[in-house]
Short mmCIF file of C-alpha atoms and ligand atoms in Angstrom, two decimals:
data_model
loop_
_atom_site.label_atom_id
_atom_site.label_comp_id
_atom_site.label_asym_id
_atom_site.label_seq_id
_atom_site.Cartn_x
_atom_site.Cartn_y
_atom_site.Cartn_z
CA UNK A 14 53.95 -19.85 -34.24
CA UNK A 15 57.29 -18.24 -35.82
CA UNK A 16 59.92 -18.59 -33.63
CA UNK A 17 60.72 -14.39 -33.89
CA UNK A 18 57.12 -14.49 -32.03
CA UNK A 19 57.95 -17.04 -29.32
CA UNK A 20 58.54 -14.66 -26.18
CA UNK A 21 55.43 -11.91 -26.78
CA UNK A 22 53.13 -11.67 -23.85
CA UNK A 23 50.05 -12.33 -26.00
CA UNK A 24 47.38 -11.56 -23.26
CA UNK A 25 49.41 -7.90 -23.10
CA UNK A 26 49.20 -7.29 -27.14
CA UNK A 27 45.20 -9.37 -26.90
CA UNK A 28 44.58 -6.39 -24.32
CA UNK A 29 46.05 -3.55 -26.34
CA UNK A 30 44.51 -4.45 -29.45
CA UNK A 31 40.95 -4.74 -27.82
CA UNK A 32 41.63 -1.13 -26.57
CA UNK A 33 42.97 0.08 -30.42
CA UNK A 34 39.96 -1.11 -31.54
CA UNK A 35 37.76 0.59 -29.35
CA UNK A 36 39.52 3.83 -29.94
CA UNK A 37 38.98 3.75 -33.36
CA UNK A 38 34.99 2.86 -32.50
CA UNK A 39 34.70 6.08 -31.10
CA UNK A 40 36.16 8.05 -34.12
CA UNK A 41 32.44 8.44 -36.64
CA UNK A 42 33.82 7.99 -39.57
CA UNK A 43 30.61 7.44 -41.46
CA UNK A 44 31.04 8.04 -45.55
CA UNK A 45 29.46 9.87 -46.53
CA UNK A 46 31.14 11.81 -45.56
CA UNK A 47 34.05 9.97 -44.15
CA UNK A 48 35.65 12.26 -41.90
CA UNK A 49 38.68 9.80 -41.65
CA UNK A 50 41.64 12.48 -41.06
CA UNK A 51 41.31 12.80 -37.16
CA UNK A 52 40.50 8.53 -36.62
CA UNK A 53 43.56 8.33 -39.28
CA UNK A 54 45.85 10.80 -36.90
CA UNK A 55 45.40 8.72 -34.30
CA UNK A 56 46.77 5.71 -35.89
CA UNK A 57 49.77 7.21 -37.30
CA UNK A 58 50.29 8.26 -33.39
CA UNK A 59 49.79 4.98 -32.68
CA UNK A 60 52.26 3.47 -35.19
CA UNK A 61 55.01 6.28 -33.90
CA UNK A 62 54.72 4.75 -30.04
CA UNK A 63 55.67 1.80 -31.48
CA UNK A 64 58.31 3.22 -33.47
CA UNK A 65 57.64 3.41 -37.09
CA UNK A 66 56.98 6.65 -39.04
CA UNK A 67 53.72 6.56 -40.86
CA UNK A 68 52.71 9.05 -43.81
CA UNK A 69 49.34 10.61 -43.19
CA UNK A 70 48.53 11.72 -47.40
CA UNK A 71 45.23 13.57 -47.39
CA UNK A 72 43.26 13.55 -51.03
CA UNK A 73 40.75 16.80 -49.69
CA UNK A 74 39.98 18.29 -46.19
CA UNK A 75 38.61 15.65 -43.67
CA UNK A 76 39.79 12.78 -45.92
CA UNK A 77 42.82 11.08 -45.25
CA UNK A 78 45.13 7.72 -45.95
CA UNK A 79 47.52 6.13 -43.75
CA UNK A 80 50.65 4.62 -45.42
CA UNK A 81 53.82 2.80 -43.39
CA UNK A 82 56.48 0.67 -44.47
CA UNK A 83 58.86 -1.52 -42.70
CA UNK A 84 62.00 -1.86 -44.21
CA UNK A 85 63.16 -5.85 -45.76
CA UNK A 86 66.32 -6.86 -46.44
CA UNK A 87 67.41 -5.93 -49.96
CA UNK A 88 67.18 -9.73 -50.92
CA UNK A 89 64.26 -8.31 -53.46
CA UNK A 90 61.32 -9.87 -52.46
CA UNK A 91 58.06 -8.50 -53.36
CA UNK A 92 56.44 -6.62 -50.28
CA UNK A 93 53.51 -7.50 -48.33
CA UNK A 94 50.06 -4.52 -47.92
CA UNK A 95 48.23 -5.27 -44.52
CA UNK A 96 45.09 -3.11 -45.51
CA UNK A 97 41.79 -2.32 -44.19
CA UNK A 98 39.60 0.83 -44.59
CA UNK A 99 38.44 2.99 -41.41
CA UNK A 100 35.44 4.53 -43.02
CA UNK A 101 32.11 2.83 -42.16
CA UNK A 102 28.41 2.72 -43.20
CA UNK A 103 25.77 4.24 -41.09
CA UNK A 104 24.34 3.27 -38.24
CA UNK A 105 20.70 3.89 -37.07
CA UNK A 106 21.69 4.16 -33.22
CA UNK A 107 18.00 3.80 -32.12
CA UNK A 108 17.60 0.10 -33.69
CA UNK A 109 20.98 -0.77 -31.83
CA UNK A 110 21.39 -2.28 -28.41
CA UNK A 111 24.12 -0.51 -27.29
CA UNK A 112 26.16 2.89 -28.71
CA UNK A 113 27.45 2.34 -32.39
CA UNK A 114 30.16 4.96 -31.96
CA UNK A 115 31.25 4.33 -28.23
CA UNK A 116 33.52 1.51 -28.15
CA UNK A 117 32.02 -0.25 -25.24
CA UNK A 118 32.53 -3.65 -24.54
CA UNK A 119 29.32 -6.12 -23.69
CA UNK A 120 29.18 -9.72 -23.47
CA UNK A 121 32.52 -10.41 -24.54
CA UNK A 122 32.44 -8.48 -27.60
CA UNK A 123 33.63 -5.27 -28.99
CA UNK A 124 30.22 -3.17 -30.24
CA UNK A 125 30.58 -0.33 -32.63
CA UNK A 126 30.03 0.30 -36.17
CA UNK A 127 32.80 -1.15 -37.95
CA UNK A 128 33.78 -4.04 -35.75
CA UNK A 129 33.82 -6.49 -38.01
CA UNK A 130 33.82 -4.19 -41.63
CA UNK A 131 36.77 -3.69 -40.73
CA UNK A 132 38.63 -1.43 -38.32
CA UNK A 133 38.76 -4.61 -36.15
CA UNK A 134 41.43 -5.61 -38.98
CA UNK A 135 42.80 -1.91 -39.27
CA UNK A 136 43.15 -2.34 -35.28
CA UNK A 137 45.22 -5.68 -35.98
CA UNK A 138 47.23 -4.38 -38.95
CA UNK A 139 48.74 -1.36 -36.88
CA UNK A 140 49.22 -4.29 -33.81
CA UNK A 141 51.41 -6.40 -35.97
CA UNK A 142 53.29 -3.89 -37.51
CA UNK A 143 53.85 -2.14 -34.68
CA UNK A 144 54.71 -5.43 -32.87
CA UNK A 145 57.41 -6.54 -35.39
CA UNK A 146 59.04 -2.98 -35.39
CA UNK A 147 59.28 -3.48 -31.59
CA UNK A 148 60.64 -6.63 -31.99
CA UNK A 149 63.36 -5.67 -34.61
CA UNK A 150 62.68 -8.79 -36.66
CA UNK A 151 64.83 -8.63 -39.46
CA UNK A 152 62.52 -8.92 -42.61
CA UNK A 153 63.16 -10.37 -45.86
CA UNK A 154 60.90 -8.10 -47.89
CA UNK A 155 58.88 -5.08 -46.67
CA UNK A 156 55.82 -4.95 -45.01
CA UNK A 157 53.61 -2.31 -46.05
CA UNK A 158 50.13 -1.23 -44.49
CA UNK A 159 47.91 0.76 -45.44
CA UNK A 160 44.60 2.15 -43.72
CA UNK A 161 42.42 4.05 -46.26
CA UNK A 162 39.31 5.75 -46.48
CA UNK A 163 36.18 5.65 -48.61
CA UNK A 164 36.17 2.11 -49.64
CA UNK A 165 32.00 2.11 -48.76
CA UNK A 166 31.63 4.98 -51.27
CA UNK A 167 33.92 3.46 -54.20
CA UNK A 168 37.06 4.13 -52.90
CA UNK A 169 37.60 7.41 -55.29
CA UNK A 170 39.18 9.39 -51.74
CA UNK A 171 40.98 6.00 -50.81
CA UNK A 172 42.72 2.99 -52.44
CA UNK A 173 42.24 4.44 -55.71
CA UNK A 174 43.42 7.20 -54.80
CA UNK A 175 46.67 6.03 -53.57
CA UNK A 176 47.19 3.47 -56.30
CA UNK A 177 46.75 7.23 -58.71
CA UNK A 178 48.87 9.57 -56.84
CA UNK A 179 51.49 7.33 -54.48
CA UNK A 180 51.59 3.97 -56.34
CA UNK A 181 54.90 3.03 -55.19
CA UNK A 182 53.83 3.39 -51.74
CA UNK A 183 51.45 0.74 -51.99
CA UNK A 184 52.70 -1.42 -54.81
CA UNK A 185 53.55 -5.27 -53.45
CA UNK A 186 53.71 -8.82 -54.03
CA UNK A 187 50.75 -9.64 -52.10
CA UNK A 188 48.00 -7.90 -49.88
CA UNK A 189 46.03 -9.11 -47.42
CA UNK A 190 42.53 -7.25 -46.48
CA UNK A 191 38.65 -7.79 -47.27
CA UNK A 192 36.94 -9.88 -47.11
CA UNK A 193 37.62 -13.71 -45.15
CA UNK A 194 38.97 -14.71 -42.33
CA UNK A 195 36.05 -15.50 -39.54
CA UNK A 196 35.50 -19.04 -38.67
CA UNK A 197 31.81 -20.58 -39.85
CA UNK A 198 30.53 -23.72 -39.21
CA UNK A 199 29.20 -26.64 -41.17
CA UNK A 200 28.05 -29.55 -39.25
CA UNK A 201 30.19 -28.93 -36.55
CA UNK A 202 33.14 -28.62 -38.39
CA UNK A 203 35.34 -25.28 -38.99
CA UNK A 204 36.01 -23.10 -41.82
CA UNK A 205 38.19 -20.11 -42.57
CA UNK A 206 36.82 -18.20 -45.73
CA UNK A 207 39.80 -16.51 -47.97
CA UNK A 208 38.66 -14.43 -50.55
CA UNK A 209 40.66 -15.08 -53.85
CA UNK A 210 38.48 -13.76 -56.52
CA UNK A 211 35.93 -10.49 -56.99
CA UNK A 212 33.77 -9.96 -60.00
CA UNK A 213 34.10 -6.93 -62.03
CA UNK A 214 31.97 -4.32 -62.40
CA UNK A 215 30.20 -2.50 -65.36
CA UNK A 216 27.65 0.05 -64.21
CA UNK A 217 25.44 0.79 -66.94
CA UNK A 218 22.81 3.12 -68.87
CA UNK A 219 20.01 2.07 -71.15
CA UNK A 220 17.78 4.54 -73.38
CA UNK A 221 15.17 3.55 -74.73
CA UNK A 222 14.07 5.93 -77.19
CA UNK A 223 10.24 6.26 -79.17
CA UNK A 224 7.99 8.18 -80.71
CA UNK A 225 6.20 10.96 -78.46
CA UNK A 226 2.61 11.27 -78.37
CA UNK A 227 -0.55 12.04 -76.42
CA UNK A 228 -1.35 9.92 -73.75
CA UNK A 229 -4.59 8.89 -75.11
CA UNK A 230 -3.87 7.00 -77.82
CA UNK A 231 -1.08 4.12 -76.81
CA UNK A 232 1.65 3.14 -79.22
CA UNK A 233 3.78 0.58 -79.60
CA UNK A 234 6.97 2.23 -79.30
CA UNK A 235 6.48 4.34 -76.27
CA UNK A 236 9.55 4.58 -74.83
CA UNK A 237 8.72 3.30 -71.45
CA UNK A 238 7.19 0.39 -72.92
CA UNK A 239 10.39 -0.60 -74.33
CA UNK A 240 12.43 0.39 -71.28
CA UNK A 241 10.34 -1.91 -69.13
CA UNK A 242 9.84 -4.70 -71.42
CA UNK A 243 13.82 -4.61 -71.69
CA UNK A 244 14.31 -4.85 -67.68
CA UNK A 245 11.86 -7.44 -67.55
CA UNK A 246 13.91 -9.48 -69.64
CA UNK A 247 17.36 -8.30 -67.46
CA UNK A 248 15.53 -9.73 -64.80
CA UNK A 249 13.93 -12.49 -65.26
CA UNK A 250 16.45 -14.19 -67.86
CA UNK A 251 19.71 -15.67 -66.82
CA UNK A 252 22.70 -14.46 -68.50
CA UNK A 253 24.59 -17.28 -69.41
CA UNK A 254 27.32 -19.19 -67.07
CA UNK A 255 31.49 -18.31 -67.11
CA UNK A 256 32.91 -21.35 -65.58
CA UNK A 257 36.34 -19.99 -64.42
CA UNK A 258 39.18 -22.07 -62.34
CA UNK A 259 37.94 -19.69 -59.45
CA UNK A 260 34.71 -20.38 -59.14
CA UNK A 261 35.06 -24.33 -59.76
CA UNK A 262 37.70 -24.19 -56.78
CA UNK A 263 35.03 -22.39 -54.63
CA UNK A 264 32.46 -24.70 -55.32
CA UNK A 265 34.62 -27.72 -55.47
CA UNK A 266 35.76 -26.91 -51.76
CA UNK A 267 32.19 -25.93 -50.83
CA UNK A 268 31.21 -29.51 -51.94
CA UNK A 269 33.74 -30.86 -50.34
CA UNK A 270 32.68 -29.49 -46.95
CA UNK A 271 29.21 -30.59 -47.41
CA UNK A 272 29.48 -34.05 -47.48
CA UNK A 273 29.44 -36.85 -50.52
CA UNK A 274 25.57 -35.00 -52.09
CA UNK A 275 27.63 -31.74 -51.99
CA UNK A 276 31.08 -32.95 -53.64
CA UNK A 277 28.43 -34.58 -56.50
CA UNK A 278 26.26 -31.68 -57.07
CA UNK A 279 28.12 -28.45 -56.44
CA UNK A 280 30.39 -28.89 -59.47
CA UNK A 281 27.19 -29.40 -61.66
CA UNK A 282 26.49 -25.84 -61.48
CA UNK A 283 29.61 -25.16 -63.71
CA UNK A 284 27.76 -26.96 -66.67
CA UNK A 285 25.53 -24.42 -68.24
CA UNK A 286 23.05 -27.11 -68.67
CA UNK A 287 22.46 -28.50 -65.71
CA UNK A 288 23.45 -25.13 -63.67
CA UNK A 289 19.53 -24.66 -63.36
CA UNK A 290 18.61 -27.57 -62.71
CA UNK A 291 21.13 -27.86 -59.62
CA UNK A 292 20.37 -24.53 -58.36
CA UNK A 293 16.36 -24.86 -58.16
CA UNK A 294 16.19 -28.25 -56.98
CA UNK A 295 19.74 -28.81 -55.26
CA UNK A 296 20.66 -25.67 -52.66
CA UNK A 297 18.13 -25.44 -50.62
CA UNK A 298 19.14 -22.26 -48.47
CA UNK A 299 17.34 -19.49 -51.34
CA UNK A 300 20.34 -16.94 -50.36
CA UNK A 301 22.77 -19.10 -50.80
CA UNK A 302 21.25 -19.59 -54.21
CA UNK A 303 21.53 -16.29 -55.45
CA UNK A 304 25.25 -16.25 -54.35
CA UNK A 305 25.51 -18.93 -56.28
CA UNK A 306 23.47 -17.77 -59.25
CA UNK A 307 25.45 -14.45 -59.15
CA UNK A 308 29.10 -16.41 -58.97
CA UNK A 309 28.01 -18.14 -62.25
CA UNK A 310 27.76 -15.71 -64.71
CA UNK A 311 27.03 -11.87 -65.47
CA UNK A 312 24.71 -9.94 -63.54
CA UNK A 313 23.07 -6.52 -64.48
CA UNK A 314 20.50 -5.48 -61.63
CA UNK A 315 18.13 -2.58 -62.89
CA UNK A 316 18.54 0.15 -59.96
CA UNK A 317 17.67 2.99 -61.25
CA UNK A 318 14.56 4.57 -63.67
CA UNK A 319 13.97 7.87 -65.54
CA UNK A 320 10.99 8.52 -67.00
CA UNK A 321 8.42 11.13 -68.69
CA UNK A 322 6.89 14.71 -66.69
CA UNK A 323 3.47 14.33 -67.25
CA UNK A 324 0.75 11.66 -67.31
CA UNK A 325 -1.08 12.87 -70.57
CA UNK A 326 2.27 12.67 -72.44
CA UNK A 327 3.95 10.25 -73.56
CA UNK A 328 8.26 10.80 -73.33
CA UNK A 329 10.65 10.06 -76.55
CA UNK A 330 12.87 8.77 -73.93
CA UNK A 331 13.35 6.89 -71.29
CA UNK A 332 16.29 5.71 -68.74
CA UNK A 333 17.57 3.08 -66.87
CA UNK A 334 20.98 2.39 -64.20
CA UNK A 335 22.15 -1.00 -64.16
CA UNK A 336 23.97 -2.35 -61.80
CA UNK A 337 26.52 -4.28 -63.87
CA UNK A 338 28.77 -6.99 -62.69
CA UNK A 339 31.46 -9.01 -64.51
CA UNK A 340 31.95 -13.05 -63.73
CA UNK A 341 35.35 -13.64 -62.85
CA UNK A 342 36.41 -15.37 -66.40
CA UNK A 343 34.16 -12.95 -68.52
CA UNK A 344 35.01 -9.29 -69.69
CA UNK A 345 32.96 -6.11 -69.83
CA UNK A 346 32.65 -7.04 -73.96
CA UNK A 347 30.77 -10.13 -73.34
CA UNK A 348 28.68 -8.46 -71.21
CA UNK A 349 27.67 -5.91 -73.14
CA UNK A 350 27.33 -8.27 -76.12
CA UNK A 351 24.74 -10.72 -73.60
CA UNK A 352 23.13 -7.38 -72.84
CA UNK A 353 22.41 -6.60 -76.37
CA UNK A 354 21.26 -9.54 -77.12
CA UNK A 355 18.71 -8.75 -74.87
CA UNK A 356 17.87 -5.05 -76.06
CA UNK A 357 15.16 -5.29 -78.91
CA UNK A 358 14.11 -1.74 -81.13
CA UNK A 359 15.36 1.30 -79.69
CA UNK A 360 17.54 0.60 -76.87
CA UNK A 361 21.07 1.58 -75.98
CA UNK A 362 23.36 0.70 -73.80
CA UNK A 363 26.63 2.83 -72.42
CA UNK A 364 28.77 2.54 -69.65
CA UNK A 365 28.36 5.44 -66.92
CA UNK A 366 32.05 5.35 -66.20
CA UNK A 367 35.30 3.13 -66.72
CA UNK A 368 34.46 -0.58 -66.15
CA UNK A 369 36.86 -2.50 -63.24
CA UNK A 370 37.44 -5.90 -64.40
CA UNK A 371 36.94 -8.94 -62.35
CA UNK A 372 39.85 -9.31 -59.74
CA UNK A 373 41.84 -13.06 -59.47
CA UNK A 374 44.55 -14.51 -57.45
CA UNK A 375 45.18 -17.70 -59.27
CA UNK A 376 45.52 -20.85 -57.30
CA UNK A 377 48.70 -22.45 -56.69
CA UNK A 378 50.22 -19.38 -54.60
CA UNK A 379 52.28 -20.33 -52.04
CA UNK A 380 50.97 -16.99 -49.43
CA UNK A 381 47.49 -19.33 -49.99
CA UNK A 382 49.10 -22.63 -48.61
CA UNK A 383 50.87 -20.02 -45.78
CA UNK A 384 47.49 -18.71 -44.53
CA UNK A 385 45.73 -22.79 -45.09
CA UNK A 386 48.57 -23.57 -42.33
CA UNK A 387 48.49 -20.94 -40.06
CA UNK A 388 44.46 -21.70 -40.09
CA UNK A 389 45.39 -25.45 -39.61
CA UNK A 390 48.04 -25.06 -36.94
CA UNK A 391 45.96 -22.03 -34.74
CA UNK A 392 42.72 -23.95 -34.91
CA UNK A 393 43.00 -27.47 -34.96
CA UNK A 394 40.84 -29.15 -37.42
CA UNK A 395 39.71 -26.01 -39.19
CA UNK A 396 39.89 -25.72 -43.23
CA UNK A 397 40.72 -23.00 -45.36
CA UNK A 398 38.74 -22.49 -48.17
CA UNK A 399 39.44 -20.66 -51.19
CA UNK A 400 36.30 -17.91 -51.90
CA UNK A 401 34.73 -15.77 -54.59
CA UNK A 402 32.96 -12.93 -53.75
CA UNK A 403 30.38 -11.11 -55.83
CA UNK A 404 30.93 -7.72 -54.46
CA UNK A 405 34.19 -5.26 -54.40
CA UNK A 406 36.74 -4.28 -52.07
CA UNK A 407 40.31 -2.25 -52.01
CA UNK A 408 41.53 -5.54 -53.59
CA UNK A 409 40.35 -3.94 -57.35
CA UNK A 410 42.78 -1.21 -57.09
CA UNK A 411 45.95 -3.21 -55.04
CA UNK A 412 45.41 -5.59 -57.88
CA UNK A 413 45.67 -2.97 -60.62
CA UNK A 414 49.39 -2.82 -59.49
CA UNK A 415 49.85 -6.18 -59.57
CA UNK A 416 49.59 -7.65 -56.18
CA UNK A 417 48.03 -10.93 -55.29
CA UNK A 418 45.26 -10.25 -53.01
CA UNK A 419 43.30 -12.70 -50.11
CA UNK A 420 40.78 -11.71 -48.29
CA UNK A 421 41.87 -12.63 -44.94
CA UNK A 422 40.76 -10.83 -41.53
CA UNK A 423 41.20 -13.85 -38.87
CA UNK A 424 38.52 -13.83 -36.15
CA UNK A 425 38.00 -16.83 -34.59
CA UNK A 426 34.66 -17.61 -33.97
CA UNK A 427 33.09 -20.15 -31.65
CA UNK A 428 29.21 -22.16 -33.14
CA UNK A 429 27.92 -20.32 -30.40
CA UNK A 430 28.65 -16.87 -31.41
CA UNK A 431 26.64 -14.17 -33.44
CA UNK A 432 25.89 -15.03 -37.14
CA UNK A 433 29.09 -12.41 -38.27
CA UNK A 434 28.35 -12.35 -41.99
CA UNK A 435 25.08 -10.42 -41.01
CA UNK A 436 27.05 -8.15 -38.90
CA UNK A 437 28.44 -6.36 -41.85
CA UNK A 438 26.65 -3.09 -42.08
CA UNK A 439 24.02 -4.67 -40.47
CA UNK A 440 22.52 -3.71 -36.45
CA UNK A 441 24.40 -4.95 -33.63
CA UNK A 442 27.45 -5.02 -34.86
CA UNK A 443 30.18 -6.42 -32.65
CA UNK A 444 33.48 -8.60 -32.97
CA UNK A 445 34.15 -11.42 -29.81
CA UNK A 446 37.13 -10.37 -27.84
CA UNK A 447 38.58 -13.53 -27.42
CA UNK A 448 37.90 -13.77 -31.39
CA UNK A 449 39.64 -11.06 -32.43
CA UNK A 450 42.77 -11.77 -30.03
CA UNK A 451 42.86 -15.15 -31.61
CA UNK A 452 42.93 -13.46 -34.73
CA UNK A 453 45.61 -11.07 -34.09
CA UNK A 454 47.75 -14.16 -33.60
CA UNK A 455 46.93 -15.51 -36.99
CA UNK A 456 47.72 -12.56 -38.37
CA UNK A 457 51.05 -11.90 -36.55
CA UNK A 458 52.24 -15.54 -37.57
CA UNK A 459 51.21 -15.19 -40.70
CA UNK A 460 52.57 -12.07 -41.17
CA UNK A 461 55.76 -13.51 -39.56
CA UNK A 462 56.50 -16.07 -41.61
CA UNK A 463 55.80 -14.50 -44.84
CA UNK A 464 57.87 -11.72 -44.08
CA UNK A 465 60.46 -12.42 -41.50
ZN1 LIG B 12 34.37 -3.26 -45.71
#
């Protein structure tokens, strides 16, 4: 632990962050609509007990940001973003076994809806940086944090937001948020996921245009003929693979972890010819497949179809959504340009909006080693292990202003404990106590000695 830590009365601060936590449990912030502003308000009043003055910057009525900095020495070095967003998915209270807005506490865990995705980090974010203004630590760079709405509906009311309107109040060296951080297990042994790379993303439209007729006499270029024949071959052909430095130092450490069949076969994947092969015959867990799969290589996943009025007539036209998503080493050209290739007579392809490029903290950061230590040295034994994710957090938009961004919420989890991966927006949901106060101290120490 940094020594500017050495005399706080950690079962005090384990206490009050439980409670913080709970608090913001009880606010609903479920987006839509979001309704952050009065769960935000309470943080900032939060952050003032402890002596720091917050901004509250509100995009439109109910919706609302949280921004605070403390101060570094003028020493110049880039700032540190603690962020996490308060909004939260719903919850269908009936399936659940106890309140998903109350707070309560049962079997040594916090329940509510957002435990774990992610005010339990908001509620550690505030704790730290309310705990080092308390302290006085001198800093050697500033420590920003920021707690944002709407990242579960895109972020447009959130991050993106604030990167648009207040950049320089979120701009910094390095952020720390979604999505990493909780302990899992393999054969015993544990692991500390931090996220390093997201995919971009590329949502998509494809018309497929033909002649129109009547319904009794089938032609060959009927629109949704072409349409479906077209998704058929999205979906059941592979795009191809995008090895990237990312992904082959996921899988590398995932082999690693695994054992000598593991540190032999995991790197496979990364050779488009064998990539098959390894998948179908050599992960046996089918989700963890698809993960994989997904990691590899472009993705478009048809969501969404449009298509003809009337069942005696056939349409000139027909529509599709894809759900587009950009391997961390590939581009929104290429895949477009694999698309295509895909397309056949009368299909076209357009973006629905701006794509986001794939997001990438390249290895041999030294914040990376900082957070591999503090994992070490707080859980003896344990392993960090760089990640990729698939998906999308605030990390898109921190990294559009050129921070370095880990996913990296500590909770440390015992074997025993509930599965917490299928905790996010999932039933049930519920961080341990004693987890989440181990956590706290990972963060604080990290947070120390990056900082102070
Ligand atoms: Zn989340």
């Amino acid at each position: 632990m940094h020594p500017a830590l050495d005399q706080v009365d950690w079962e005090k601060e384990g206490e009050a962050v439980v409670e913080l936590l709970r608090a913001l449990l009880r606010f609903d912030t479920t987006n839509p609509p979001g309704n952050e502003a009065e769960c935000v308000a309470f943080l900032a009043d939060t952050l003032r007990g402890a002596g720091v003055e917050p901004e509250v910057l509100s995009p439109a009525r109910g919706r609302a940001n949280l921004v605070a900095r403390l101060p570094g020495g003028d020493g110049g070095a880039a700032p540190l973003l603690l962020n996490g967003h308060v909004d939260v998915v719903p919850a269908e209270a009936g399936r659940w076994r106890h309140p998903p807005f109350a707070g309560e506490v049962h079997d040594g865990a916090v329940w509510g809806r957002g435990a774990v995705d992610m005010k339990h980090m908001v509620a550690m974010s505030v704790a730290v940086v309310g705990l080092l203004a308390r302290l006085g630590v001198p800093l050697r760079r500033d420590l920003k944090l920021a707690a944002v709405a709407d990242e579960e509906a895109g972020c447009a009311a959130g991050s993106a937001w604030l990167v648009d309107h207040h950049p320089d109040k979120v701009r910094a060296g390095h952020a720390i948020g979604e999505v990493g951080g909780a302990t899992f297990y393999l054969g015993g042994r544990p692991f500390y996921p931090v996220q390093v790379a997201e995919k971009g993303i590329a949502w998509l439209r494809a018309t497929a245009s033909g002649a129109t007729g009547h319904g009794s006499i089938p032609r060959d270029d009927n629109a949704v003929v072409r349409l479906s024949e077209f998704l058929a071959r999205v979906g059941r052909r592979k795009l191809p693979t995008h090895p990237s430095p990312e992904v082959r130092r996921f899988l590398e450490a995932l082999g690693a972890i695994q054992g000598r069949a593991g540190r032999a076969a995991l790197p496979l994947l990364l050779r488009p010819r064998l990539s098959e092969l390894v998948l179908r015959r050599g992960v046996r867990d089918p989700g963890m497949a698809r993960l994989l799969s997904a990691l590899l290589r472009n993705t478009a996943s048809p969501t969404v179809v449009h298509a003809g009025s009337k069942v005696n007539v056939i349409p000139g036209r027909a529509e599709a959504e894809l759900d587009g998503r950009i391997a961390v080493g590939s581009s929104e050209a290429e895949l477009l340009a694999e698309l295509r290739a895909l397309a056949g007579p009368g299909i076209e392809l357009e973006l629905l909006g701006p794509s986001q490029p794939p997001t990438v903290t390249p290895p041999g950061d030294a914040l990376f080693d900082l957070l591999a230590t503090v994992v070490a040295e707080h859980h003896p034994g344990a392993v960090a292990v760089p990640t990729v994710t698939p998906g999308f957090t605030d990390a898109k938009f921190w990294s559009d202003l050129g921070a370095a961004c880990y996913g990296f919420t500590p909770v440390r989890l015992e074997p025993t404990d509930p599965d917490f991966a299928a905790m996010f927006h999932g039933d049930d949901e519920r961080v341990p106590v004693a987890g989440l106060q181990a956590g706290l101290r990972m963060l604080a120490d990290a947070v120390a000695r990056h900082c102070c």
